[in-house]
mmCIF file of C-alpha atoms in Angstrom:
data_model
loop_
_atom_site.group_PDB
_atom_site.id
_atom_site.type_symbol
_atom_site.label_atom_id
_atom_site.label_comp_id
_atom_site.label_asym_id
_atom_site.label_seq_id
_atom_site.Cartn_x
_atom_site.Cartn_y
_atom_site.Cartn_z
ATOM 1 C CA MET O 70 -54.758 75.552 -8.481
ATOM 2 C CA THR O 71 -52.036 76.933 -6.236
ATOM 3 C CA ILE O 72 -51.477 77.478 -2.525
ATOM 4 C CA VAL O 73 -49.125 80.310 -1.536
ATOM 5 C CA LEU O 74 -47.774 79.930 1.979
ATOM 6 C CA LEU O 75 -46.359 83.155 3.373
ATOM 7 C CA ASP O 76 -43.901 83.307 6.248
ATOM 8 C CA PRO O 77 -46.025 84.100 9.361
ATOM 9 C CA VAL O 78 -43.100 86.092 10.740
ATOM 10 C CA ARG O 79 -42.657 88.120 7.539
ATOM 11 C CA PRO O 80 -46.041 87.882 5.761
ATOM 12 C CA THR O 81 -45.346 90.890 3.523
ATOM 13 C CA GLN O 82 -42.381 89.144 1.901
ATOM 14 C CA VAL O 83 -43.842 87.159 -1.005
ATOM 15 C CA PRO O 84 -41.786 84.307 -2.483
ATOM 16 C CA VAL O 85 -40.538 85.180 -5.967
ATOM 17 C CA ASP O 86 -41.937 81.903 -7.319
ATOM 18 C CA ALA O 87 -45.416 82.938 -6.176
ATOM 19 C CA VAL O 88 -45.618 86.295 -7.954
ATOM 20 C CA GLU O 89 -46.918 84.865 -11.244
ATOM 21 C CA PHE O 90 -49.918 83.298 -9.472
ATOM 22 C CA LEU O 91 -51.048 86.392 -7.592
ATOM 23 C CA GLY O 92 -52.195 88.672 -10.406
ATOM 24 C CA GLY O 93 -55.703 87.219 -10.638
ATOM 25 C CA ALA O 94 -58.374 86.217 -8.168
ATOM 26 C CA VAL O 95 -57.093 85.138 -4.755
ATOM 27 C CA GLN O 96 -58.534 83.818 -1.536
ATOM 28 C CA PHE O 97 -57.141 84.139 1.972
ATOM 29 C CA THR O 98 -57.358 82.024 5.077
ATOM 30 C CA GLU O 99 -58.726 83.909 8.050
ATOM 31 C CA GLU O 100 -55.436 84.537 9.861
ATOM 32 C CA VAL O 101 -53.831 86.526 7.011
ATOM 33 C CA PRO O 102 -53.695 90.173 8.213
ATOM 34 C CA VAL O 103 -55.843 92.700 6.365
ATOM 35 C CA LYS O 104 -52.828 94.922 5.690
ATOM 36 C CA VAL O 105 -51.204 91.990 3.898
ATOM 37 C CA ARG O 106 -54.271 91.322 1.745
ATOM 38 C CA TRP O 107 -54.151 94.866 0.395
ATOM 39 C CA LEU O 108 -50.691 94.213 -0.989
ATOM 40 C CA PHE O 109 -51.974 91.868 -3.662
ATOM 41 C CA SER O 110 -53.002 93.281 -7.022
ATOM 42 C CA GLY O 111 -55.564 90.583 -7.742
ATOM 43 C CA THR O 112 -59.213 90.641 -6.661
ATOM 44 C CA ALA O 113 -60.684 88.720 -3.776
ATOM 45 C CA ALA O 114 -62.533 85.648 -4.994
ATOM 46 C CA PRO O 115 -65.673 84.209 -3.369
ATOM 47 C CA ASP O 116 -65.191 81.098 -1.303
ATOM 48 C CA ASP O 117 -67.068 78.954 -3.839
ATOM 49 C CA VAL O 118 -64.730 79.899 -6.689
ATOM 50 C CA ASP O 119 -61.446 78.131 -7.301
ATOM 51 C CA ALA O 120 -58.633 80.624 -6.886
ATOM 52 C CA VAL O 121 -55.127 80.882 -5.572
ATOM 53 C CA LEU O 122 -55.219 80.422 -1.794
ATOM 54 C CA VAL O 123 -52.921 82.620 0.285
ATOM 55 C CA SER O 124 -52.185 81.561 3.857
ATOM 56 C CA THR O 125 -49.628 81.880 6.627
ATOM 57 C CA ASP O 126 -50.688 78.622 8.294
ATOM 58 C CA ARG O 127 -49.891 75.276 6.708
ATOM 59 C CA THR O 128 -52.089 73.523 9.293
ATOM 60 C CA ASN O 129 -55.203 75.499 8.303
ATOM 61 C CA PRO O 130 -57.982 73.026 7.307
ATOM 62 C CA ASP O 131 -58.533 74.725 3.931
ATOM 63 C CA VAL O 132 -54.827 74.510 3.179
ATOM 64 C CA GLN O 133 -54.651 70.880 4.248
ATOM 65 C CA ASP O 134 -57.700 70.041 2.139
ATOM 66 C CA ARG O 135 -56.141 71.560 -0.969
ATOM 67 C CA ILE O 136 -52.808 69.867 -0.336
ATOM 68 C CA ALA O 137 -54.678 66.549 -0.045
ATOM 69 C CA ARG O 138 -56.203 67.235 -3.479
ATOM 70 C CA GLY O 139 -52.711 67.581 -4.932
ATOM 71 C CA GLU O 140 -52.624 71.331 -5.528
ATOM 72 C CA ARG O 141 -49.304 73.061 -6.101
ATOM 73 C CA VAL O 142 -47.698 74.598 -2.984
ATOM 74 C CA VAL O 143 -45.404 77.614 -3.208
ATOM 75 C CA ALA O 144 -43.957 78.331 0.230
ATOM 76 C CA ALA O 145 -41.693 80.994 1.654
ATOM 77 C CA GLU O 146 -38.277 79.697 2.576
ATOM 78 C CA LYS O 147 -37.858 79.116 6.296
ATOM 79 C CA LEU O 148 -34.794 80.936 7.552
ATOM 80 C CA PRO O 149 -32.651 80.101 10.594
ATOM 81 C CA GLY O 150 -33.924 82.180 13.493
ATOM 82 C CA ASP O 151 -37.530 82.487 12.268
ATOM 83 C CA ASP O 152 -38.787 80.594 15.300
ATOM 84 C CA VAL O 153 -36.655 82.777 17.573
ATOM 85 C CA ILE O 154 -38.459 85.815 16.152
ATOM 86 C CA ALA O 155 -41.781 84.110 16.860
ATOM 87 C CA ALA O 156 -40.619 83.501 20.443
ATOM 88 C CA VAL O 157 -39.667 87.186 20.800
ATOM 89 C CA GLN O 158 -43.113 88.231 19.592
ATOM 90 C CA LEU O 159 -44.819 85.808 21.987
ATOM 91 C CA MET O 160 -42.738 87.109 24.899
ATOM 92 C CA ASP O 161 -43.795 90.643 24.005
ATOM 93 C CA ARG O 162 -47.458 89.627 24.060
ATOM 94 C CA LEU O 163 -47.095 87.860 27.407
ATOM 95 C CA ARG O 164 -45.425 90.908 28.912
ATOM 96 C CA SER O 165 -47.932 93.345 27.399
ATOM 97 C CA VAL O 166 -51.277 91.733 28.222
ATOM 98 C CA GLY O 167 -50.705 91.768 31.969
ATOM 99 C CA GLY O 168 -50.757 88.876 34.415
ATOM 100 C CA TRP O 169 -47.783 87.162 36.007
ATOM 101 C CA GLU O 170 -45.300 88.040 33.256
ATOM 102 C CA ALA O 171 -46.071 91.750 33.544
ATOM 103 C CA GLN O 172 -45.207 91.741 37.267
ATOM 104 C CA GLN O 173 -41.748 90.199 37.017
ATOM 105 C CA THR O 174 -38.442 92.007 37.452
ATOM 106 C CA HIS O 175 -34.825 91.088 36.836
ATOM 107 C CA GLU O 176 -34.538 90.378 40.561
ATOM 108 C CA SER O 177 -37.643 88.186 40.782
ATOM 109 C CA LEU O 178 -36.376 85.995 37.941
ATOM 110 C CA ARG O 179 -32.963 85.306 39.484
ATOM 111 C CA GLY O 180 -34.038 82.007 41.037
ATOM 112 C CA TYR O 181 -35.588 80.766 37.810
ATOM 113 C CA LEU O 182 -32.444 81.600 35.855
ATOM 114 C CA LEU O 183 -30.273 79.686 38.300
ATOM 115 C CA GLU O 184 -32.636 76.703 38.353
ATOM 116 C CA GLU O 185 -32.845 76.531 34.551
ATOM 117 C CA THR O 186 -29.049 76.698 34.293
ATOM 118 C CA TYR O 187 -28.612 73.723 36.603
ATOM 119 C CA GLU O 188 -31.302 71.769 34.747
ATOM 120 C CA LEU O 189 -29.451 72.421 31.503
ATOM 121 C CA LEU O 190 -26.221 71.177 33.071
ATOM 122 C CA ASP O 191 -28.048 68.024 34.206
ATOM 123 C CA ALA O 192 -29.282 67.422 30.649
ATOM 124 C CA ILE O 193 -25.741 67.813 29.310
ATOM 125 C CA ALA O 194 -24.399 65.411 31.937
ATOM 126 C CA ALA O 195 -27.098 62.858 31.085
ATOM 127 C CA GLY O 196 -26.374 63.122 27.358
ATOM 128 C CA ASN O 197 -30.114 63.260 26.623
ATOM 129 C CA LEU O 198 -30.597 65.444 23.540
ATOM 130 C CA VAL O 199 -34.376 65.582 23.947
ATOM 131 C CA ASP O 200 -34.005 67.042 27.436
ATOM 132 C CA LEU O 201 -31.144 69.245 26.242
ATOM 133 C CA ARG O 202 -33.346 70.824 23.575
ATOM 134 C CA GLU O 203 -36.092 71.525 26.110
ATOM 135 C CA GLU O 204 -33.733 72.996 28.695
ATOM 136 C CA LEU O 205 -32.077 75.217 26.087
ATOM 137 C CA GLY O 206 -35.545 76.532 25.310
ATOM 138 C CA ASP O 207 -36.151 77.277 28.984
ATOM 139 C CA LEU O 208 -32.847 79.141 29.162
ATOM 140 C CA LEU O 209 -33.720 81.046 25.977
ATOM 141 C CA LEU O 210 -36.953 82.102 27.696
ATOM 142 C CA GLN O 211 -34.882 83.721 30.425
ATOM 143 C CA VAL O 212 -32.880 85.690 27.842
ATOM 144 C CA LEU O 213 -36.061 86.855 26.107
ATOM 145 C CA PHE O 214 -37.762 87.666 29.421
ATOM 146 C CA HIS O 215 -34.917 89.766 30.798
ATOM 147 C CA SER O 216 -34.506 91.537 27.464
ATOM 148 C CA ARG O 217 -38.214 92.383 27.342
ATOM 149 C CA ILE O 218 -38.154 93.689 30.928
ATOM 150 C CA ALA O 219 -35.140 95.873 30.084
ATOM 151 C CA GLN O 220 -37.031 97.318 27.143
ATOM 152 C CA ASP O 221 -39.287 99.188 29.600
ATOM 153 C CA ALA O 222 -36.469 100.524 31.778
ATOM 154 C CA ALA O 223 -36.478 104.255 32.488
ATOM 155 C CA GLU O 224 -32.691 104.438 32.125
ATOM 156 C CA ASP O 225 -30.462 102.612 29.641
ATOM 157 C CA PRO O 226 -33.237 100.490 28.099
ATOM 158 C CA PHE O 227 -32.403 97.789 25.577
ATOM 159 C CA ASP O 228 -34.214 95.022 23.749
ATOM 160 C CA VAL O 229 -33.349 91.555 22.480
ATOM 161 C CA ASP O 230 -32.015 92.985 19.195
ATOM 162 C CA ASP O 231 -29.521 95.068 21.168
ATOM 163 C CA VAL O 232 -28.453 91.913 23.010
ATOM 164 C CA ALA O 233 -27.984 89.997 19.755
ATOM 165 C CA ALA O 234 -26.203 92.902 18.039
ATOM 166 C CA GLY O 235 -23.804 93.193 20.954
ATOM 167 C CA LEU O 236 -23.061 89.477 20.736
ATOM 168 C CA VAL O 237 -22.400 89.711 16.994
ATOM 169 C CA ARG O 238 -19.992 92.620 17.512
ATOM 170 C CA LYS O 239 -18.175 90.771 20.283
ATOM 171 C CA LEU O 240 -17.808 87.506 18.376
ATOM 172 C CA THR O 241 -16.743 89.275 15.202
ATOM 173 C CA HIS O 242 -14.123 91.352 17.001
ATOM 174 C CA ARG O 243 -12.727 88.421 18.937
ATOM 175 C CA SER O 244 -12.699 86.007 15.986
ATOM 176 C CA PRO O 245 -10.267 87.371 13.388
ATOM 177 C CA HIS O 246 -10.095 83.900 11.820
ATOM 178 C CA LEU O 247 -13.545 84.609 10.364
ATOM 179 C CA SER O 248 -11.860 86.805 7.767
ATOM 180 C CA ARG O 249 -9.291 84.189 6.762
ATOM 181 C CA THR O 250 -8.980 83.569 3.040
ATOM 182 C CA ASP O 251 -7.003 80.325 3.268
ATOM 183 C CA THR O 252 -8.643 76.996 3.979
ATOM 184 C CA GLY O 253 -5.902 75.473 6.112
ATOM 185 C CA PRO O 254 -6.418 74.167 9.646
ATOM 186 C CA ILE O 255 -6.918 76.724 12.406
ATOM 187 C CA ASP O 256 -4.293 76.906 15.147
ATOM 188 C CA ILE O 257 -6.490 76.568 18.236
ATOM 189 C CA VAL O 258 -3.786 77.845 20.595
ATOM 190 C CA GLU O 259 -3.338 80.943 18.435
ATOM 191 C CA GLN O 260 -7.104 81.377 18.211
ATOM 192 C CA GLU O 261 -7.403 81.345 22.016
ATOM 193 C CA ARG O 262 -4.493 83.784 22.348
ATOM 194 C CA MET O 263 -6.099 86.206 19.894
ATOM 195 C CA TRP O 264 -9.440 85.860 21.689
ATOM 196 C CA GLU O 265 -7.899 86.886 25.008
ATOM 197 C CA GLU O 266 -5.959 89.702 23.344
ATOM 198 C CA LYS O 267 -9.068 91.113 21.671
ATOM 199 C CA LYS O 268 -11.043 90.690 24.890
ATOM 200 C CA ALA O 269 -8.433 92.635 26.847
ATOM 201 C CA SER O 270 -8.513 95.442 24.275
ATOM 202 C CA GLU O 271 -12.282 95.827 24.716
ATOM 203 C CA LYS O 272 -12.203 96.522 28.438
ATOM 204 C CA ALA O 273 -9.626 98.370 30.449
ATOM 205 C CA ARG O 274 -9.482 96.175 33.520
ATOM 206 C CA GLY O 275 -8.037 97.569 36.726
ATOM 207 C CA SER O 276 -7.819 94.117 38.303
ATOM 208 C CA CYS O 277 -7.176 90.606 37.094
ATOM 209 C CA LEU O 278 -10.426 89.688 38.868
ATOM 210 C CA ASP O 279 -12.619 92.103 36.907
ATOM 211 C CA GLY O 280 -15.370 90.317 35.016
ATOM 212 C CA ILE O 281 -15.555 87.306 37.324
ATOM 213 C CA ALA O 282 -19.111 86.442 38.355
ATOM 214 C CA MET O 283 -18.796 86.645 42.123
ATOM 215 C CA SER O 284 -22.254 85.107 42.653
ATOM 216 C CA GLN O 285 -21.281 81.736 41.207
ATOM 217 C CA PRO O 286 -20.945 78.697 43.531
ATOM 218 C CA SER O 287 -17.987 79.125 45.844
ATOM 219 C CA LEU O 288 -15.968 76.145 44.569
ATOM 220 C CA ALA O 289 -16.180 77.376 40.978
ATOM 221 C CA LEU O 290 -15.472 80.898 42.216
ATOM 222 C CA ALA O 291 -12.355 79.754 44.069
ATOM 223 C CA GLN O 292 -11.061 77.980 40.990
ATOM 224 C CA LYS O 293 -11.716 81.035 38.807
ATOM 225 C CA VAL O 294 -10.115 83.513 41.210
ATOM 226 C CA ILE O 295 -7.019 81.365 41.711
ATOM 227 C CA GLY O 296 -6.735 80.792 37.963
ATOM 228 C CA ARG O 297 -7.003 84.485 37.111
ATOM 229 C CA ALA O 298 -4.543 85.512 39.811
ATOM 230 C CA SER O 299 -2.018 82.837 38.822
ATOM 231 C CA LYS O 300 -2.296 83.908 35.189
ATOM 232 C CA ALA O 301 -1.584 87.490 36.346
ATOM 233 C CA GLY O 302 1.680 86.338 37.966
ATOM 234 C CA LEU O 303 0.587 85.774 41.570
ATOM 235 C CA PRO O 304 3.100 83.375 43.201
ATOM 236 C CA ASP O 305 1.648 80.027 44.173
ATOM 237 C CA GLU O 306 2.762 80.402 47.784
ATOM 238 C CA LEU O 307 0.403 83.370 48.274
ATOM 239 C CA VAL O 308 -2.639 81.176 47.654
ATOM 240 C CA PRO O 309 -3.924 80.074 51.089
ATOM 241 C CA ASP O 310 -4.412 76.390 51.788
ATOM 242 C CA GLY O 311 -7.964 77.163 52.858
ATOM 243 C CA LEU O 312 -8.867 77.664 49.198
ATOM 244 C CA ARG O 313 -7.367 74.386 48.082
ATOM 245 C CA VAL O 314 -9.127 72.074 50.538
ATOM 246 C CA VAL O 315 -12.835 72.086 51.381
ATOM 247 C CA HIS O 316 -13.908 70.556 54.692
ATOM 248 C CA ILE O 317 -17.440 69.215 54.796
ATOM 249 C CA GLY O 318 -19.013 69.377 58.236
ATOM 250 C CA VAL O 319 -20.751 71.615 60.736
ATOM 251 C CA ASP O 320 -18.797 74.396 62.367
ATOM 252 C CA HIS O 321 -20.743 74.820 65.612
ATOM 253 C CA SER O 322 -18.543 77.705 66.736
ATOM 254 C CA ASN O 323 -19.699 79.674 63.709
ATOM 255 C CA GLY O 324 -23.395 79.018 64.020
ATOM 256 C CA GLY O 325 -23.415 75.955 61.801
ATOM 257 C CA ASP O 326 -22.255 77.706 58.614
ATOM 258 C CA SER O 327 -22.253 75.561 55.499
ATOM 259 C CA ALA O 328 -19.069 74.614 53.658
ATOM 260 C CA GLU O 329 -20.344 76.693 50.743
ATOM 261 C CA ASP O 330 -20.624 79.855 52.819
ATOM 262 C CA ALA O 331 -17.327 79.277 54.617
ATOM 263 C CA LEU O 332 -15.440 78.817 51.358
ATOM 264 C CA ARG O 333 -17.124 81.855 49.837
ATOM 265 C CA ARG O 334 -15.942 84.060 52.708
ATOM 266 C CA ARG O 335 -12.385 82.787 52.267
ATOM 267 C CA VAL O 336 -12.484 83.427 48.522
ATOM 268 C CA LEU O 337 -13.821 86.952 48.990
ATOM 269 C CA ASP O 338 -11.129 87.713 51.579
ATOM 270 C CA PHE O 339 -8.497 86.412 49.164
ATOM 271 C CA ALA O 340 -9.968 88.504 46.344
ATOM 272 C CA ALA O 341 -9.787 91.590 48.544
ATOM 273 C CA LEU O 342 -6.073 90.941 49.177
ATOM 274 C CA ILE O 343 -5.494 90.648 45.442
ATOM 275 C CA ARG O 344 -7.234 93.934 44.687
ATOM 276 C CA ASN O 345 -5.376 95.698 47.514
ATOM 277 C CA ALA O 346 -2.028 94.479 46.204
ATOM 278 C CA GLU O 347 -2.915 95.589 42.681
ATOM 279 C CA ALA O 348 -3.951 99.033 43.912
ATOM 280 C CA SER O 349 -0.760 99.384 45.971
ATOM 281 C CA ALA O 350 1.380 98.359 42.996
ATOM 282 C CA CYS O 351 -0.492 100.778 40.748
ATOM 283 C CA ASN O 352 0.225 103.625 43.177
ATOM 284 C CA ALA O 353 3.885 102.613 42.990
ATOM 285 C CA GLY O 354 3.835 102.973 39.217
ATOM 286 C CA VAL O 355 3.220 99.357 38.166
ATOM 287 C CA ALA O 356 0.645 99.271 35.359
ATOM 288 C CA PRO O 357 -2.365 96.930 35.737
ATOM 289 C CA GLY O 358 -1.606 93.516 34.296
ATOM 290 C CA GLU O 359 2.168 93.960 34.461
ATOM 291 C CA MET O 360 2.884 92.807 38.002
ATOM 292 C CA THR O 361 5.727 90.348 38.437
ATOM 293 C CA ALA O 362 5.988 87.742 41.179
ATOM 294 C CA LEU O 363 8.231 90.132 43.132
ATOM 295 C CA ASP O 364 5.641 92.914 42.746
ATOM 296 C CA TRP O 365 2.965 90.670 44.202
ATOM 297 C CA ILE O 366 5.142 89.722 47.168
ATOM 298 C CA GLU O 367 6.213 93.313 47.809
ATOM 299 C CA HIS O 368 2.669 94.694 47.803
ATOM 300 C CA TRP O 369 0.873 91.732 49.382
ATOM 301 C CA GLY O 370 -1.071 92.805 52.440
ATOM 302 C CA LEU O 371 -0.813 96.490 51.525
ATOM 303 C CA ARG O 372 -3.632 98.814 50.517
ATOM 304 C CA GLY O 373 -3.520 101.166 47.580
#
């Protein structure tokens, strides 16, 4: 006889190879939904009669018993992303049935997101692929969790499909090489240039600092701010030495502030100077993103 294994994520989609076996008597394992059973034209067979067995669970004892007897198996093709769909459905159940998951907010999950990110970075640094796979799963949970929370928002709700669709649009727009017809090597420098060009066309930025995650660790933030400003034409001499050297120690005159906090304050002060200079230049008729080194010097320390 024959075993037909349906995709548990898409149980109504029957494999083409299985159609010829489903016109007669069929049996179902207990987890197959009733609405799926009604889709089959054959008649339900008693348990003591040999018939085609339809299931969505390869590990079901009845399925395993038949496989052990050598019966033919016709299975739905597993598609990339099927397990992601299963994870989305599980997250929905966890959020819907109440308990801890139902009480969480975007704000309450901030610490978990940060912790999981650092654990993923540790796995990458260690080169351990087993740990890397697990930590990627933990980070995926955060994406699913935040997306599910946003689904219930009173204003501007979205779900995980909206997140994925937005990503597809972004990658497609910023990756014109996807439509290449030739098979020659890709110029990486040109690819990066086109990426930045497409990115700039998506968002009208009023400052070279727009889009920077200001909550990131202060050392990374300093590097990002300096890099963006330098790329926008800021002269090197306008970058304060206090952003280039970090002193580790206790500043008793400032209440024992940490080096992290001290550097963050300096970076934020520097960022404010950059935005003020940009605003002043804009008021003088210099378009955003077109400031020269002389423009930066002329408007440095001024407010728009």
